[in-house]
């Protein structure tokens, strides 16, 4: 089966006052129809930039974005428009994702109008249909965004993304701004839509528990690059990159027996400035296992098991034990937790 | 959930909605500045509209003895000037001129300023650089001097005066609008429009422009006040429309008599003051109304 | 006697009751978590404890710190209490610091506000404090401005300022909500360490039950301005009493290590948190509660049993709560046992 979305060596560059910055630096992955790829990493690591490049909101600096084999990274304007209906986006901030002056009906009809779909009454029907799908009363269509709660606005944003029946939706932290009880509603809605419409999600989040809940495959980003990518079972069973392990270790869990966090398990320091990333492994400054090799030479993303790729010298350097992740000598951030 | 962000009651529709939602116009009454300003403006407009009815003749015709002080002759409640013209008639007919110039100049400044501001803010980059350089050029020149030069070149008609005043005032509007447009362009709903495949023109007209106008509402009334003052200054300097009457030219004409008949300058001066004041109060009142300091949930 | 004793604390804005007769206590050296969804009155509680609620808001009830009644204190003395006896850390590390002053100046300022130290001594103490909150190279970073610090580092500086006068009580209002998980873990760890080493009482306000589980001794769950449940942390996670607490736990996806769990629908809580001023009569949770019946039209009384408390008609606390044993940190109980 060929992939719905294939991203190859994608780079996104911004010119800033402090110099140019490669927010996404050589990212490759693929996503199959009807599946969910979770993208995790600390804020500033380039998740949104990657999502926006795929959505063609920002222009990629280099690389390819293939949707069903068509490189939409190189199309522009008139040529891109017909493809746009295939991929849509849901944004993080429910307060900013709707035009405050536009009634919900207008906001939802807009995609149909831009793509010249249907006549007036057909558009109205479609608005009713999709509003019902996302759990909104169709009578609410004539309200303005400020008359809705945050969770309802996120439903509207999802409805707008659904209007053109896309095969891919990029969800950029769609529940991060919501309270737990609303998060559950939106996450369930996304899961239901995937089950009924076969939509694929690129699901961006900094919340690992949400990603574990939703994603079939997970990519972990650090400073513009993917450091580990694996299927659900493999990633959670045997996270292989020290950064992935540190991230997992840091997530507060509803387990009071962990009271009194163990200092030694904490990941020290902050994300380095993206303007001049460290040479060698970008994680070396915070990694407790860093060696000279790590500081001098960047590790390449390499498969350690089928479908499970990691960028870390521990797994790939010549003197590392064969078998990578399974090697017993591998230092492990999670040692205490894995013995459950 | 904080709902404080998306309430930019920018366009008149927005203001109206807000007013209507306010029970019993409580907020409007709360803003005394706006109320006083609106009353002042209403009075000036009423005078301007009824000038032809009240004083059907040419206000420049001699009507009685020259230099009659106000309150002496019942026929001339505001007295007569040194040529024996009825001050009341002159004042009433001038009101229209001042308002026309003020509003026409402000409209021009708004049109140019909003267009330049939105384009600069939305597109950024080279478009922004060029437009902002031009606006800086206008702003660094002393605006009255620039206006005078334009009026001298174009000839002193109401239209050319309005044009000259308006064309020097647009940069302030452009900067305001640009700042808003830069903010709005970064909001997710603009990105969402991009992902629909909407063209730049439509995005600007539909999303960016309407949401960038909030600060303009306030600025516009202050702009009218400024324009009326500039017009008065021009007329005072003798650069006004020789065929029309204006408060500015009345002040200019009365100046030599300042010692003996100060009412000849004080009356039109006061009219200018009250009108400008009216627009300023409206501006401030709108500002209070649209940007209340108490947080809105 | 506890370090902090709060009785019937109430905050209202006009007719809207934002905090409704909240009573709780905090021991020295103990962490009390206040948890609830946004808008339930957590921050207002923190502000009311220090009498910082902005004017149209009115505070009622009694707050006693070490036996001193803060409610009747004149404003001038209350100012001395703030910072000196109670330190506060807020959510947003970006706006907590003044961008035009150096970090050293700001910490030294806090030191001098409550002690007669001279400028040099205060600066030395500032360096000590920055070291205490684990800012690397504290001495050299004194002269940096806040914008040179990352979010996590700024939050450390804010904490240093809050503990500058060795307060007896530290209130942290969502101190890690704006931070990434790895940084969050660092900050939580730091707060825990400071509480232990300085013997402070810590009130940790959060919306994240995971954070509660890992840092708190005791938990107070708020809903619509009211306390709906209070328990020791292990008890709360082992057996949440109030339907709202149970629903909240079911709504949050849990991170599982090792084999990922099979997919399940999350438990939704239908509807929305009520707004202050529009809180339903009777049990405020009733419109969203699956267990509600006609009896819930009356306000449920707060049942107490030992250190546990719950406000729900359908829970018989005396029958369900585990036996309460004296608490190690509670010295008054020690003496009583003698
Ligand atoms: N429009 C922009 N101009 C310049 N820099 C940007 C822009 N957008 C993002 N960045 C920078 O790019 C990096 C990645 O940002 P982003 O993709 O938003 O990360 P994430 O979504 O993972 O938090 C950050 O360092 C951020 O400051
Ligand atoms: N100045 C105010 N006037 C009226 N209501 C307010 C004011 N400030 C806060 N509130 C209300 O008080 C309630 C509690 O707010 P807050 O304590 O900040 O909640 P939390 O910290 O739990 O998210 C909110 O519903 C908020 O709307
Ligand atoms: S390559 Fe070296 S520094 Fe990078 S993650 Fe692996 S061990 Fe750590
Ligand atoms: S009192 Fe009734 S409505 Fe309230 S939580 Fe208990 S069962 Fe639910
Ligand atoms: Mg992002
Ligand atoms: Mg709060």
mmCIF file of N, CA, C and O and ligand atoms in Angstrom, chain A residues 241-243 281-285 287-291 293-295 297 299 311-315, ligand 3:
data_model
loop_
_atom_site.group_PDB
_atom_site.id
_atom_site.type_symbol
_atom_site.label_atom_id
_atom_site.label_comp_id
_atom_site.label_asym_id
_atom_site.label_seq_id
_atom_site.Cartn_x
_atom_site.Cartn_y
_atom_site.Cartn_z
ATOM 1 N N UNK A 241 15.353 6.260 21.982
ATOM 2 C CA UNK A 241 16.194 7.459 22.040
ATOM 3 C C UNK A 241 16.199 8.021 23.458
ATOM 4 O O UNK A 241 15.137 8.081 24.093
ATOM 5 N N UNK A 242 17.354 8.428 23.965
ATOM 6 C CA UNK A 242 17.383 8.977 25.333
ATOM 7 C C UNK A 242 16.378 10.121 25.518
ATOM 8 O O UNK A 242 15.780 10.239 26.588
ATOM 9 N N UNK A 243 16.181 10.927 24.475
ATOM 10 C CA UNK A 243 15.241 12.034 24.619
ATOM 11 C C UNK A 243 13.806 11.526 24.758
ATOM 12 O O UNK A 243 13.037 12.023 25.585
ATOM 13 N N UNK A 281 25.355 15.672 17.660
ATOM 14 C CA UNK A 281 23.991 15.386 18.085
ATOM 15 C C UNK A 281 23.415 16.604 18.776
ATOM 16 O O UNK A 281 24.018 17.171 19.675
ATOM 17 N N UNK A 282 22.217 17.016 18.346
ATOM 18 C CA UNK A 282 21.634 18.243 18.908
ATOM 19 C C UNK A 282 21.224 18.081 20.365
ATOM 20 O O UNK A 282 20.988 19.040 21.059
ATOM 21 N N UNK A 283 21.132 16.845 20.801
ATOM 22 C CA UNK A 283 20.684 16.579 22.159
ATOM 23 C C UNK A 283 21.879 16.438 23.106
ATOM 24 O O UNK A 283 21.715 16.307 24.322
ATOM 25 N N UNK A 284 23.089 16.494 22.554
ATOM 26 C CA UNK A 284 24.267 16.144 23.346
ATOM 27 C C UNK A 284 24.407 16.994 24.611
ATOM 28 O O UNK A 284 24.809 16.492 25.658
ATOM 29 N N UNK A 285 24.020 18.276 24.549
ATOM 30 C CA UNK A 285 24.173 19.157 25.702
ATOM 31 C C UNK A 285 23.338 18.730 26.904
ATOM 32 O O UNK A 285 23.628 19.098 28.035
ATOM 33 N N UNK A 287 22.166 15.347 27.156
ATOM 34 C CA UNK A 287 22.094 13.890 27.208
ATOM 35 C C UNK A 287 23.120 13.333 28.194
ATOM 36 O O UNK A 287 24.307 13.623 28.100
ATOM 37 N N UNK A 288 22.667 12.533 29.151
ATOM 38 C CA UNK A 288 23.608 11.999 30.144
ATOM 39 C C UNK A 288 24.543 10.935 29.564
ATOM 40 O O UNK A 288 25.484 10.553 30.208
ATOM 41 N N UNK A 289 24.257 10.491 28.345
ATOM 42 C CA UNK A 289 25.087 9.431 27.773
ATOM 43 C C UNK A 289 26.024 9.955 26.687
ATOM 44 O O UNK A 289 26.638 9.173 25.979
ATOM 45 N N UNK A 290 26.118 11.281 26.565
ATOM 46 C CA UNK A 290 26.855 11.840 25.439
ATOM 47 C C UNK A 290 28.342 11.499 25.525
ATOM 48 O O UNK A 290 28.936 11.505 26.596
ATOM 49 N N UNK A 291 28.899 11.205 24.371
ATOM 50 C CA UNK A 291 30.335 10.948 24.287
ATOM 51 C C UNK A 291 30.957 11.975 23.350
ATOM 52 O O UNK A 291 30.252 12.840 22.833
ATOM 53 N N UNK A 293 32.136 11.440 20.435
ATOM 54 C CA UNK A 293 31.564 11.170 19.114
ATOM 55 C C UNK A 293 30.252 11.943 18.947
ATOM 56 O O UNK A 293 30.012 12.571 17.919
ATOM 57 N N UNK A 294 29.425 11.908 20.004
ATOM 58 C CA UNK A 294 28.129 12.585 19.939
ATOM 59 C C UNK A 294 28.292 14.070 19.687
ATOM 60 O O UNK A 294 27.522 14.696 18.961
ATOM 61 N N UNK A 295 29.311 14.667 20.337
ATOM 62 C CA UNK A 295 29.475 16.111 20.202
ATOM 63 C C UNK A 295 30.069 16.507 18.861
ATOM 64 O O UNK A 295 29.971 17.648 18.441
ATOM 65 N N UNK A 297 29.879 14.439 15.801
ATOM 66 C CA UNK A 297 29.254 13.915 14.596
ATOM 67 C C UNK A 297 27.774 13.683 14.828
ATOM 68 O O UNK A 297 27.384 13.080 15.827
ATOM 69 N N UNK A 299 24.323 11.991 14.642
ATOM 70 C CA UNK A 299 23.846 10.645 14.336
ATOM 71 C C UNK A 299 22.786 10.708 13.250
ATOM 72 O O UNK A 299 22.058 11.686 13.137
ATOM 73 N N UNK A 311 17.772 8.198 15.843
ATOM 74 C CA UNK A 311 18.998 8.919 15.522
ATOM 75 C C UNK A 311 19.815 9.054 16.797
ATOM 76 O O UNK A 311 19.673 10.022 17.536
ATOM 77 N N UNK A 312 20.621 8.064 17.074
ATOM 78 C CA UNK A 312 21.433 8.119 18.294
ATOM 79 C C UNK A 312 22.603 7.163 18.126
ATOM 80 O O UNK A 312 22.424 6.015 17.730
ATOM 81 N N UNK A 313 23.804 7.650 18.478
ATOM 82 C CA UNK A 313 24.993 6.817 18.311
ATOM 83 C C UNK A 313 24.968 5.566 19.185
ATOM 84 O O UNK A 313 25.615 4.582 18.872
ATOM 85 N N UNK A 314 24.241 5.636 20.298
ATOM 86 C CA UNK A 314 24.180 4.447 21.157
ATOM 87 C C UNK A 314 23.697 3.241 20.376
ATOM 88 O O UNK A 314 24.080 2.114 20.649
ATOM 89 N N UNK A 315 22.830 3.516 19.408
ATOM 90 C CA UNK A 315 22.263 2.399 18.659
ATOM 91 C C UNK A 315 23.027 2.083 17.391
ATOM 92 O O UNK A 315 22.947 0.976 16.887
HETATM 93 S S1 LIG D 3 23.800 10.499 19.983
HETATM 94 FE FE1 LIG D 3 24.867 10.693 21.903
HETATM 95 S S2 LIG D 3 24.195 12.656 22.713
HETATM 96 FE FE2 LIG D 3 22.792 12.122 21.075
HETATM 97 S S3 LIG D 3 21.148 11.116 22.111
HETATM 98 FE FE3 LIG D 3 22.539 9.505 21.493
HETATM 99 S S4 LIG D 3 23.885 9.245 23.226
HETATM 100 FE FE4 LIG D 3 22.819 11.138 23.551
#
